[in-house]
Amino acid sequence: MAERKAFEIFPQQESFMDSSPDRCRTCAVVGNSVNLLGSHYGPLIDFHDVIMRFNTARTVGYEGDVGNKTTLHIMYPESAVDLDDHTHLILFPFKIRDLEWLVSAFTTKSVTMTNKGLKSTVKANQGLRLILSSSCTQVKVLYPGFIQYVHENWLGKKGRYPSTGFMGVVLAMHICDEVSVFGFGADKDGNWRHYWEELRNKHYGTGPHGGGQEYKRILELAKRKKLNFYRGF
Ligand code: C5P
């Protein structure tokens, strides 16, 4: 029901799957790893056509290391942040309530909880379309079955479910001609620490995700020259 409603509000339009011998769509997938600090990758990241960031990622104050452009910002309700008019919001729905939140966030603003309190609305330019759509439209929803597809086909079901970042890598492999991956990898203690904050839980590890497996898959893809991987520092 929620799924149908969301798909009604955000109708399918053109597809990212278009291809042309005349264009090469380069994409930077920027994870939130602390290994970006001191990397000076900023200008290199900003040089890409599409720059994908995740959840509460920030750029202000970190431009030299992470760049300042964002074209696709991927989030789920609990990690929602306001966006500027030039950034496309992509919702990765993990549960039906997430789709209900999206509909509500752009209509009644009545959904204020999923399994915890959250933003009842989010600022984003409201030309609404479904993934995998492109062009000038600003809000997209990832087909929910994509999560299962990534878990089964790309991770051999390791981890409870794929991380948002790893799904972004797979999404980029589907919609970009050339993929470069930045900001992925645990700190020296094995924790997924963010580049903008101190780690609160020193035993976080990689949370519910198979972080080791995800990292291994990225290295394999890099070795097979399917993507460029920038390890950071
Ligand atoms: O923590 P958050 O999910 O917002 O980070 C975005 C993505 O970046 C993660 O889903 C994960 O794939 C990746 N990440 C990482 N190593 C870190 C932090 C995040 O690979 N230290």
PDB file of C-alpha atoms and ligand atoms in Angstrom:
ATOM      1  CA  MET A   1       0.000   0.000   0.000  1.00  0.00           C
ATOM      2  CA  ALA A   2       2.673   2.505   1.086  1.00  0.00           C
ATOM      3  CA  GLU A   3       4.790   1.244  -1.746  1.00  0.00           C
ATOM      4  CA  ARG A   4       1.987   1.855  -4.294  1.00  0.00           C
ATOM      5  CA  LYS A   5       1.330   5.326  -2.888  1.00  0.00           C
ATOM      6  CA  ALA A   6       5.023   6.282  -3.050  1.00  0.00           C
ATOM      7  CA  PHE A   7       5.287   4.998  -6.600  1.00  0.00           C
ATOM      8  CA  GLU A   8       2.154   6.999  -7.532  1.00  0.00           C
ATOM      9  CA  ILE A   9       3.568  10.215  -6.091  1.00  0.00           C
ATOM     10  CA  PHE A  10       6.998   9.698  -7.623  1.00  0.00           C
ATOM     11  CA  PRO A  11       6.199   8.334 -11.081  1.00  0.00           C
ATOM     12  CA  GLN A  12       8.765   6.542 -13.185  1.00  0.00           C
ATOM     13  CA  GLN A  13      10.296   8.682 -15.907  1.00  0.00           C
ATOM     14  CA  GLU A  14      13.456   8.551 -17.936  1.00  0.00           C
ATOM     15  CA  SER A  15      16.164   6.146 -16.978  1.00  0.00           C
ATOM     16  CA  PHE A  16      19.784   6.463 -15.950  1.00  0.00           C
ATOM     17  CA  MET A  17      20.271   3.324 -17.994  1.00  0.00           C
ATOM     18  CA  ASP A  18      20.487   5.329 -21.198  1.00  0.00           C
ATOM     19  CA  SER A  19      23.797   4.876 -22.918  1.00  0.00           C
ATOM     20  CA  SER A  20      25.519   6.633 -25.718  1.00  0.00           C
ATOM     21  CA  PRO A  21      28.910   6.221 -27.350  1.00  0.00           C
ATOM     22  CA  ASP A  22      29.231   9.998 -27.055  1.00  0.00           C
ATOM     23  CA  ARG A  23      29.201  10.254 -23.313  1.00  0.00           C
ATOM     24  CA  CYS A  24      31.143   8.906 -20.407  1.00  0.00           C
ATOM     25  CA  ARG A  25      29.415   9.472 -17.082  1.00  0.00           C
ATOM     26  CA  THR A  26      32.087   9.533 -14.391  1.00  0.00           C
ATOM     27  CA  CYS A  27      30.926   8.987 -10.814  1.00  0.00           C
ATOM     28  CA  ALA A  28      32.600   9.482  -7.451  1.00  0.00           C
ATOM     29  CA  VAL A  29      31.061   7.421  -4.651  1.00  0.00           C
ATOM     30  CA  VAL A  30      32.146   9.099  -1.425  1.00  0.00           C
ATOM     31  CA  GLY A  31      31.774   7.044   1.749  1.00  0.00           C
ATOM     32  CA  ASN A  32      32.123   8.622   5.174  1.00  0.00           C
ATOM     33  CA  SER A  33      35.354   7.005   6.315  1.00  0.00           C
ATOM     34  CA  VAL A  34      37.883   8.815   8.477  1.00  0.00           C
ATOM     35  CA  ASN A  35      40.499   7.726   5.922  1.00  0.00           C
ATOM     36  CA  LEU A  36      39.537  10.811   3.874  1.00  0.00           C
ATOM     37  CA  LEU A  37      41.161  13.105   6.437  1.00  0.00           C
ATOM     38  CA  GLY A  38      44.428  14.498   5.082  1.00  0.00           C
ATOM     39  CA  SER A  39      43.804  12.858   1.681  1.00  0.00           C
ATOM     40  CA  HIS A  40      43.528  16.073  -0.402  1.00  0.00           C
ATOM     41  CA  TYR A  41      41.093  14.177  -2.637  1.00  0.00           C
ATOM     42  CA  GLY A  42      38.666  17.133  -2.727  1.00  0.00           C
ATOM     43  CA  PRO A  43      39.506  18.543  -6.192  1.00  0.00           C
ATOM     44  CA  LEU A  44      39.682  15.035  -7.675  1.00  0.00           C
ATOM     45  CA  ILE A  45      36.259  14.152  -6.253  1.00  0.00           C
ATOM     46  CA  ASP A  46      34.718  17.399  -7.515  1.00  0.00           C
ATOM     47  CA  PHE A  47      36.030  16.688 -11.017  1.00  0.00           C
ATOM     48  CA  HIS A  48      33.475  13.864 -11.504  1.00  0.00           C
ATOM     49  CA  ASP A  49      30.114  14.366 -13.264  1.00  0.00           C
ATOM     50  CA  VAL A  50      28.161  12.630 -10.512  1.00  0.00           C
ATOM     51  CA  ILE A  51      29.159  12.821  -6.849  1.00  0.00           C
ATOM     52  CA  MET A  52      27.320  10.538  -4.480  1.00  0.00           C
ATOM     53  CA  ARG A  53      27.329  11.114  -0.716  1.00  0.00           C
ATOM     54  CA  PHE A  54      25.535   9.379   2.117  1.00  0.00           C
ATOM     55  CA  ASN A  55      23.405  10.030   5.189  1.00  0.00           C
ATOM     56  CA  THR A  56      24.779  12.821   7.378  1.00  0.00           C
ATOM     57  CA  ALA A  57      27.885  13.406   5.218  1.00  0.00           C
ATOM     58  CA  ARG A  58      29.165  16.965   5.392  1.00  0.00           C
ATOM     59  CA  THR A  59      31.504  18.966   3.214  1.00  0.00           C
ATOM     60  CA  VAL A  60      31.770  22.381   4.927  1.00  0.00           C
ATOM     61  CA  GLY A  61      35.158  22.587   6.609  1.00  0.00           C
ATOM     62  CA  TYR A  62      36.406  19.444   4.832  1.00  0.00           C
ATOM     63  CA  GLU A  63      36.418  20.651   1.215  1.00  0.00           C
ATOM     64  CA  GLY A  64      40.119  19.952   0.620  1.00  0.00           C
ATOM     65  CA  ASP A  65      39.706  16.292   1.535  1.00  0.00           C
ATOM     66  CA  VAL A  66      36.146  15.493   0.422  1.00  0.00           C
ATOM     67  CA  GLY A  67      35.235  18.188  -2.129  1.00  0.00           C
ATOM     68  CA  ASN A  68      32.188  20.422  -2.008  1.00  0.00           C
ATOM     69  CA  LYS A  69      29.922  19.201  -4.820  1.00  0.00           C
ATOM     70  CA  THR A  70      27.115  16.689  -4.259  1.00  0.00           C
ATOM     71  CA  THR A  71      24.808  15.559  -7.029  1.00  0.00           C
ATOM     72  CA  LEU A  72      23.183  12.518  -5.398  1.00  0.00           C
ATOM     73  CA  HIS A  73      22.587  12.376  -1.653  1.00  0.00           C
ATOM     74  CA  ILE A  74      21.482   8.962  -0.479  1.00  0.00           C
ATOM     75  CA  MET A  75      19.649   8.638   2.804  1.00  0.00           C
ATOM     76  CA  TYR A  76      16.965   6.856   4.759  1.00  0.00           C
ATOM     77  CA  PRO A  77      14.537   8.634   7.120  1.00  0.00           C
ATOM     78  CA  GLU A  78      16.678   8.326  10.251  1.00  0.00           C
ATOM     79  CA  SER A  79      19.668   9.873   8.470  1.00  0.00           C
ATOM     80  CA  ALA A  80      17.743  12.582   6.583  1.00  0.00           C
ATOM     81  CA  VAL A  81      19.350  15.980   6.113  1.00  0.00           C
ATOM     82  CA  ASP A  82      18.225  19.076   4.205  1.00  0.00           C
ATOM     83  CA  LEU A  83      19.614  19.464   0.721  1.00  0.00           C
ATOM     84  CA  ASP A  84      20.247  22.369  -1.617  1.00  0.00           C
ATOM     85  CA  ASP A  85      18.360  22.744  -4.893  1.00  0.00           C
ATOM     86  CA  HIS A  86      21.087  21.169  -6.987  1.00  0.00           C
ATOM     87  CA  THR A  87      21.301  17.861  -5.159  1.00  0.00           C
ATOM     88  CA  HIS A  88      19.090  14.881  -5.936  1.00  0.00           C
ATOM     89  CA  LEU A  89      17.707  13.070  -2.919  1.00  0.00           C
ATOM     90  CA  ILE A  90      17.734   9.305  -3.245  1.00  0.00           C
ATOM     91  CA  LEU A  91      15.820   7.367  -0.629  1.00  0.00           C
ATOM     92  CA  PHE A  92      16.981   3.847   0.114  1.00  0.00           C
ATOM     93  CA  PRO A  93      13.890   2.365   1.792  1.00  0.00           C
ATOM     94  CA  PHE A  94      14.748  -0.415   4.255  1.00  0.00           C
ATOM     95  CA  LYS A  95      11.186  -0.824   5.529  1.00  0.00           C
ATOM     96  CA  ILE A  96       7.607   0.054   4.499  1.00  0.00           C
ATOM     97  CA  ARG A  97       7.540   2.851   7.090  1.00  0.00           C
ATOM     98  CA  ASP A  98      10.378   4.530   5.142  1.00  0.00           C
ATOM     99  CA  LEU A  99       8.143   4.885   2.093  1.00  0.00           C
ATOM    100  CA  GLU A 100       5.344   6.191   4.299  1.00  0.00           C
ATOM    101  CA  TRP A 101       7.794   8.760   5.702  1.00  0.00           C
ATOM    102  CA  LEU A 102       8.771   9.909   2.217  1.00  0.00           C
ATOM    103  CA  VAL A 103       5.175  10.443   1.139  1.00  0.00           C
ATOM    104  CA  SER A 104       4.462  12.241   4.414  1.00  0.00           C
ATOM    105  CA  ALA A 105       7.647  14.356   4.291  1.00  0.00           C
ATOM    106  CA  PHE A 106       6.450  15.881   1.021  1.00  0.00           C
ATOM    107  CA  THR A 107       2.748  16.047   1.903  1.00  0.00           C
ATOM    108  CA  THR A 108       1.229  15.982   5.403  1.00  0.00           C
ATOM    109  CA  LYS A 109       4.492  15.784   7.444  1.00  0.00           C
ATOM    110  CA  SER A 110       2.611  13.536   9.843  1.00  0.00           C
ATOM    111  CA  VAL A 111       5.157  10.711  10.102  1.00  0.00           C
ATOM    112  CA  THR A 112       7.594  11.735  12.824  1.00  0.00           C
ATOM    113  CA  MET A 113       8.722   8.300  14.013  1.00  0.00           C
ATOM    114  CA  THR A 114       9.947   5.069  12.489  1.00  0.00           C
ATOM    115  CA  ASN A 115      11.664   3.015  15.164  1.00  0.00           C
ATOM    116  CA  LYS A 116      12.957   6.317  16.539  1.00  0.00           C
ATOM    117  CA  GLY A 117      12.113  10.005  16.266  1.00  0.00           C
ATOM    118  CA  LEU A 118      13.070  11.712  13.021  1.00  0.00           C
ATOM    119  CA  LYS A 119      12.690  14.754  10.823  1.00  0.00           C
ATOM    120  CA  SER A 120       9.072  15.050   9.706  1.00  0.00           C
ATOM    121  CA  THR A 121      10.131  16.790   6.540  1.00  0.00           C
ATOM    122  CA  VAL A 122      13.232  17.418   4.530  1.00  0.00           C
ATOM    123  CA  LYS A 123      14.246  20.246   2.240  1.00  0.00           C
ATOM    124  CA  ALA A 124      14.822  19.073  -1.291  1.00  0.00           C
ATOM    125  CA  ASN A 125      13.837  20.375  -4.647  1.00  0.00           C
ATOM    126  CA  GLN A 126      10.532  18.710  -5.303  1.00  0.00           C
ATOM    127  CA  GLY A 127      10.559  17.497  -8.883  1.00  0.00           C
ATOM    128  CA  LEU A 128       9.578  13.980  -7.969  1.00  0.00           C
ATOM    129  CA  ARG A 129      10.531  10.849  -9.859  1.00  0.00           C
ATOM    130  CA  LEU A 130      11.471   7.277  -9.170  1.00  0.00           C
ATOM    131  CA  ILE A 131      14.852   5.704  -9.442  1.00  0.00           C
ATOM    132  CA  LEU A 132      16.297   4.903 -11.895  1.00  0.00           C
ATOM    133  CA  SER A 133      15.331   8.224 -13.380  1.00  0.00           C
ATOM    134  CA  SER A 134      17.622  11.069 -14.201  1.00  0.00           C
ATOM    135  CA  SER A 135      17.726  14.510 -15.801  1.00  0.00           C
ATOM    136  CA  CYS A 136      16.382  17.492 -13.891  1.00  0.00           C
ATOM    137  CA  THR A 137      14.285  15.572 -11.381  1.00  0.00           C
ATOM    138  CA  GLN A 138      15.271  15.790  -7.742  1.00  0.00           C
ATOM    139  CA  VAL A 139      13.795  13.063  -5.542  1.00  0.00           C
ATOM    140  CA  LYS A 140      14.166   9.399  -6.289  1.00  0.00           C
ATOM    141  CA  VAL A 141      13.332   6.154  -4.523  1.00  0.00           C
ATOM    142  CA  LEU A 142      15.455   3.093  -4.913  1.00  0.00           C
ATOM    143  CA  TYR A 143      13.425   0.027  -5.818  1.00  0.00           C
ATOM    144  CA  PRO A 144      13.177  -1.811  -2.460  1.00  0.00           C
ATOM    145  CA  GLY A 145      14.162  -5.175  -3.979  1.00  0.00           C
ATOM    146  CA  PHE A 146      17.583  -3.681  -4.741  1.00  0.00           C
ATOM    147  CA  ILE A 147      18.696  -4.219  -1.131  1.00  0.00           C
ATOM    148  CA  GLN A 148      18.032  -7.940  -1.353  1.00  0.00           C
ATOM    149  CA  TYR A 149      19.670  -8.093  -4.778  1.00  0.00           C
ATOM    150  CA  VAL A 150      22.860  -6.498  -3.424  1.00  0.00           C
ATOM    151  CA  HIS A 151      22.853  -8.679  -0.297  1.00  0.00           C
ATOM    152  CA  GLU A 152      22.462 -11.908  -2.251  1.00  0.00           C
ATOM    153  CA  ASN A 153      24.319 -11.240  -5.469  1.00  0.00           C
ATOM    154  CA  TRP A 154      27.136  -8.930  -4.425  1.00  0.00           C
ATOM    155  CA  LEU A 155      27.786  -9.938  -0.814  1.00  0.00           C
ATOM    156  CA  GLY A 156      26.855 -13.630  -0.693  1.00  0.00           C
ATOM    157  CA  LYS A 157      24.429 -12.678   2.117  1.00  0.00           C
ATOM    158  CA  LYS A 158      27.301 -11.665   4.456  1.00  0.00           C
ATOM    159  CA  GLY A 159      26.287  -9.166   7.159  1.00  0.00           C
ATOM    160  CA  ARG A 160      22.677  -8.630   8.227  1.00  0.00           C
ATOM    161  CA  TYR A 161      22.093  -6.257   5.317  1.00  0.00           C
ATOM    162  CA  PRO A 162      24.294  -4.160   3.018  1.00  0.00           C
ATOM    163  CA  SER A 163      25.483  -0.748   4.124  1.00  0.00           C
ATOM    164  CA  THR A 164      24.074   2.321   2.416  1.00  0.00           C
ATOM    165  CA  GLY A 165      27.531   3.035   1.040  1.00  0.00           C
ATOM    166  CA  PHE A 166      28.014  -0.386  -0.491  1.00  0.00           C
ATOM    167  CA  MET A 167      24.601  -0.159  -2.144  1.00  0.00           C
ATOM    168  CA  GLY A 168      25.706   3.190  -3.535  1.00  0.00           C
ATOM    169  CA  VAL A 169      28.767   1.511  -5.049  1.00  0.00           C
ATOM    170  CA  VAL A 170      26.564  -1.103  -6.725  1.00  0.00           C
ATOM    171  CA  LEU A 171      24.106   1.532  -7.888  1.00  0.00           C
ATOM    172  CA  ALA A 172      26.994   3.489  -9.408  1.00  0.00           C
ATOM    173  CA  MET A 173      28.213   0.339 -11.191  1.00  0.00           C
ATOM    174  CA  HIS A 174      24.779   0.216 -12.852  1.00  0.00           C
ATOM    175  CA  ILE A 175      24.340   3.856 -13.831  1.00  0.00           C
ATOM    176  CA  CYS A 176      27.883   5.155 -14.454  1.00  0.00           C
ATOM    177  CA  ASP A 177      30.402   4.489 -17.153  1.00  0.00           C
ATOM    178  CA  GLU A 178      33.348   4.969 -14.799  1.00  0.00           C
ATOM    179  CA  VAL A 179      33.176   4.599 -11.018  1.00  0.00           C
ATOM    180  CA  SER A 180      35.687   5.928  -8.483  1.00  0.00           C
ATOM    181  CA  VAL A 181      35.296   5.016  -4.836  1.00  0.00           C
ATOM    182  CA  PHE A 182      36.531   7.198  -1.962  1.00  0.00           C
ATOM    183  CA  GLY A 183      36.034   7.126   1.800  1.00  0.00           C
ATOM    184  CA  PHE A 184      35.471   3.414   2.378  1.00  0.00           C
ATOM    185  CA  GLY A 185      37.270   1.457   5.085  1.00  0.00           C
ATOM    186  CA  ALA A 186      37.419   1.002   8.837  1.00  0.00           C
ATOM    187  CA  ASP A 187      39.923   2.774  11.091  1.00  0.00           C
ATOM    188  CA  LYS A 188      42.916   0.928  12.544  1.00  0.00           C
ATOM    189  CA  ASP A 189      40.740  -0.571  15.297  1.00  0.00           C
ATOM    190  CA  GLY A 190      38.214  -1.959  12.813  1.00  0.00           C
ATOM    191  CA  ASN A 191      35.548   0.688  13.437  1.00  0.00           C
ATOM    192  CA  TRP A 192      33.583   2.554  10.797  1.00  0.00           C
ATOM    193  CA  ARG A 193      34.534   5.994  12.052  1.00  0.00           C
ATOM    194  CA  HIS A 194      33.317   9.129  10.220  1.00  0.00           C
ATOM    195  CA  TYR A 195      35.738  11.826   9.055  1.00  0.00           C
ATOM    196  CA  TRP A 196      33.930  14.611  10.930  1.00  0.00           C
ATOM    197  CA  GLU A 197      33.532  13.126  14.397  1.00  0.00           C
ATOM    198  CA  GLU A 198      35.093  11.212  17.222  1.00  0.00           C
ATOM    199  CA  LEU A 199      33.802   7.697  17.609  1.00  0.00           C
ATOM    200  CA  ARG A 200      31.344   7.438  20.488  1.00  0.00           C
ATOM    201  CA  ASN A 201      31.121   3.644  20.641  1.00  0.00           C
ATOM    202  CA  LYS A 202      34.646   2.235  20.463  1.00  0.00           C
ATOM    203  CA  HIS A 203      33.197  -1.243  19.881  1.00  0.00           C
ATOM    204  CA  TYR A 204      30.973  -0.277  16.941  1.00  0.00           C
ATOM    205  CA  GLY A 205      32.958  -2.327  14.428  1.00  0.00           C
ATOM    206  CA  THR A 206      30.969  -2.083  11.207  1.00  0.00           C
ATOM    207  CA  GLY A 207      27.567  -2.311  12.890  1.00  0.00           C
ATOM    208  CA  PRO A 208      25.078  -4.749  11.349  1.00  0.00           C
ATOM    209  CA  HIS A 209      26.988  -4.752   8.065  1.00  0.00           C
ATOM    210  CA  GLY A 210      29.564  -7.188   6.745  1.00  0.00           C
ATOM    211  CA  GLY A 211      32.154  -4.412   6.573  1.00  0.00           C
ATOM    212  CA  GLY A 212      35.068  -6.793   5.928  1.00  0.00           C
ATOM    213  CA  GLN A 213      33.228  -8.499   3.086  1.00  0.00           C
ATOM    214  CA  GLU A 214      32.135  -5.200   1.565  1.00  0.00           C
ATOM    215  CA  TYR A 215      35.704  -3.893   1.647  1.00  0.00           C
ATOM    216  CA  LYS A 216      36.989  -7.139   0.101  1.00  0.00           C
ATOM    217  CA  ARG A 217      34.442  -6.887  -2.718  1.00  0.00           C
ATOM    218  CA  ILE A 218      35.495  -3.303  -3.448  1.00  0.00           C
ATOM    219  CA  LEU A 219      39.174  -4.370  -3.582  1.00  0.00           C
ATOM    220  CA  GLU A 220      38.283  -7.259  -5.924  1.00  0.00           C
ATOM    221  CA  LEU A 221      36.348  -4.957  -8.228  1.00  0.00           C
ATOM    222  CA  ALA A 222      39.291  -2.551  -8.248  1.00  0.00           C
ATOM    223  CA  LYS A 223      41.695  -5.382  -9.072  1.00  0.00           C
ATOM    224  CA  ARG A 224      39.467  -6.402 -11.981  1.00  0.00           C
ATOM    225  CA  LYS A 225      39.473  -2.753 -13.115  1.00  0.00           C
ATOM    226  CA  LYS A 226      35.694  -2.444 -12.727  1.00  0.00           C
ATOM    227  CA  LEU A 227      36.169   0.620 -10.519  1.00  0.00           C
ATOM    228  CA  ASN A 228      38.931   2.908  -9.248  1.00  0.00           C
ATOM    229  CA  PHE A 229      39.533   2.665  -5.529  1.00  0.00           C
ATOM    230  CA  TYR A 230      41.158   5.451  -3.512  1.00  0.00           C
ATOM    231  CA  ARG A 231      42.190   4.016  -0.163  1.00  0.00           C
ATOM    232  CA  GLY A 232      42.695   7.227   1.740  1.00  0.00           C
ATOM    233  CA  PHE A 233      45.118   7.712   4.601  1.00  0.00           C
TER     234      PHE A 233
HETATM  235  O1  C5P B   1      28.146   5.737   8.422  1.00  0.00           O
HETATM  236  P1  C5P B   1      27.436   5.985   7.155  1.00  0.00           P
HETATM  237  O2  C5P B   1      26.518   4.819   6.772  1.00  0.00           O
HETATM  238  O3  C5P B   1      26.706   7.257   7.091  1.00  0.00           O
HETATM  239  O4  C5P B   1      28.568   6.046   6.019  1.00  0.00           O
HETATM  240  C1  C5P B   1      28.271   5.927   4.648  1.00  0.00           C
HETATM  241  C2  C5P B   1      28.922   4.679   4.091  1.00  0.00           C
HETATM  242  O5  C5P B   1      30.340   4.832   4.041  1.00  0.00           O
HETATM  243  C3  C5P B   1      28.697   3.443   4.968  1.00  0.00           C
HETATM  244  O6  C5P B   1      27.401   2.913   4.700  1.00  0.00           O
HETATM  245  C4  C5P B   1      29.843   2.557   4.568  1.00  0.00           C
HETATM  246  O7  C5P B   1      29.545   1.862   3.370  1.00  0.00           O
HETATM  247  C5  C5P B   1      30.962   3.574   4.276  1.00  0.00           C
HETATM  248  N1  C5P B   1      31.912   3.733   5.391  1.00  0.00           N
HETATM  249  C6  C5P B   1      33.098   3.008   5.375  1.00  0.00           C
HETATM  250  N2  C5P B   1      34.029   3.204   6.371  1.00  0.00           N
HETATM  251  C7  C5P B   1      33.818   4.091   7.346  1.00  0.00           C
HETATM  252  C8  C5P B   1      32.608   4.829   7.394  1.00  0.00           C
HETATM  253  C9  C5P B   1      31.669   4.630   6.399  1.00  0.00           C
HETATM  254  O8  C5P B   1      33.314   2.174   4.483  1.00  0.00           O
HETATM  255  N3  C5P B   1      34.794   4.285   8.250  1.00  0.00           N
END
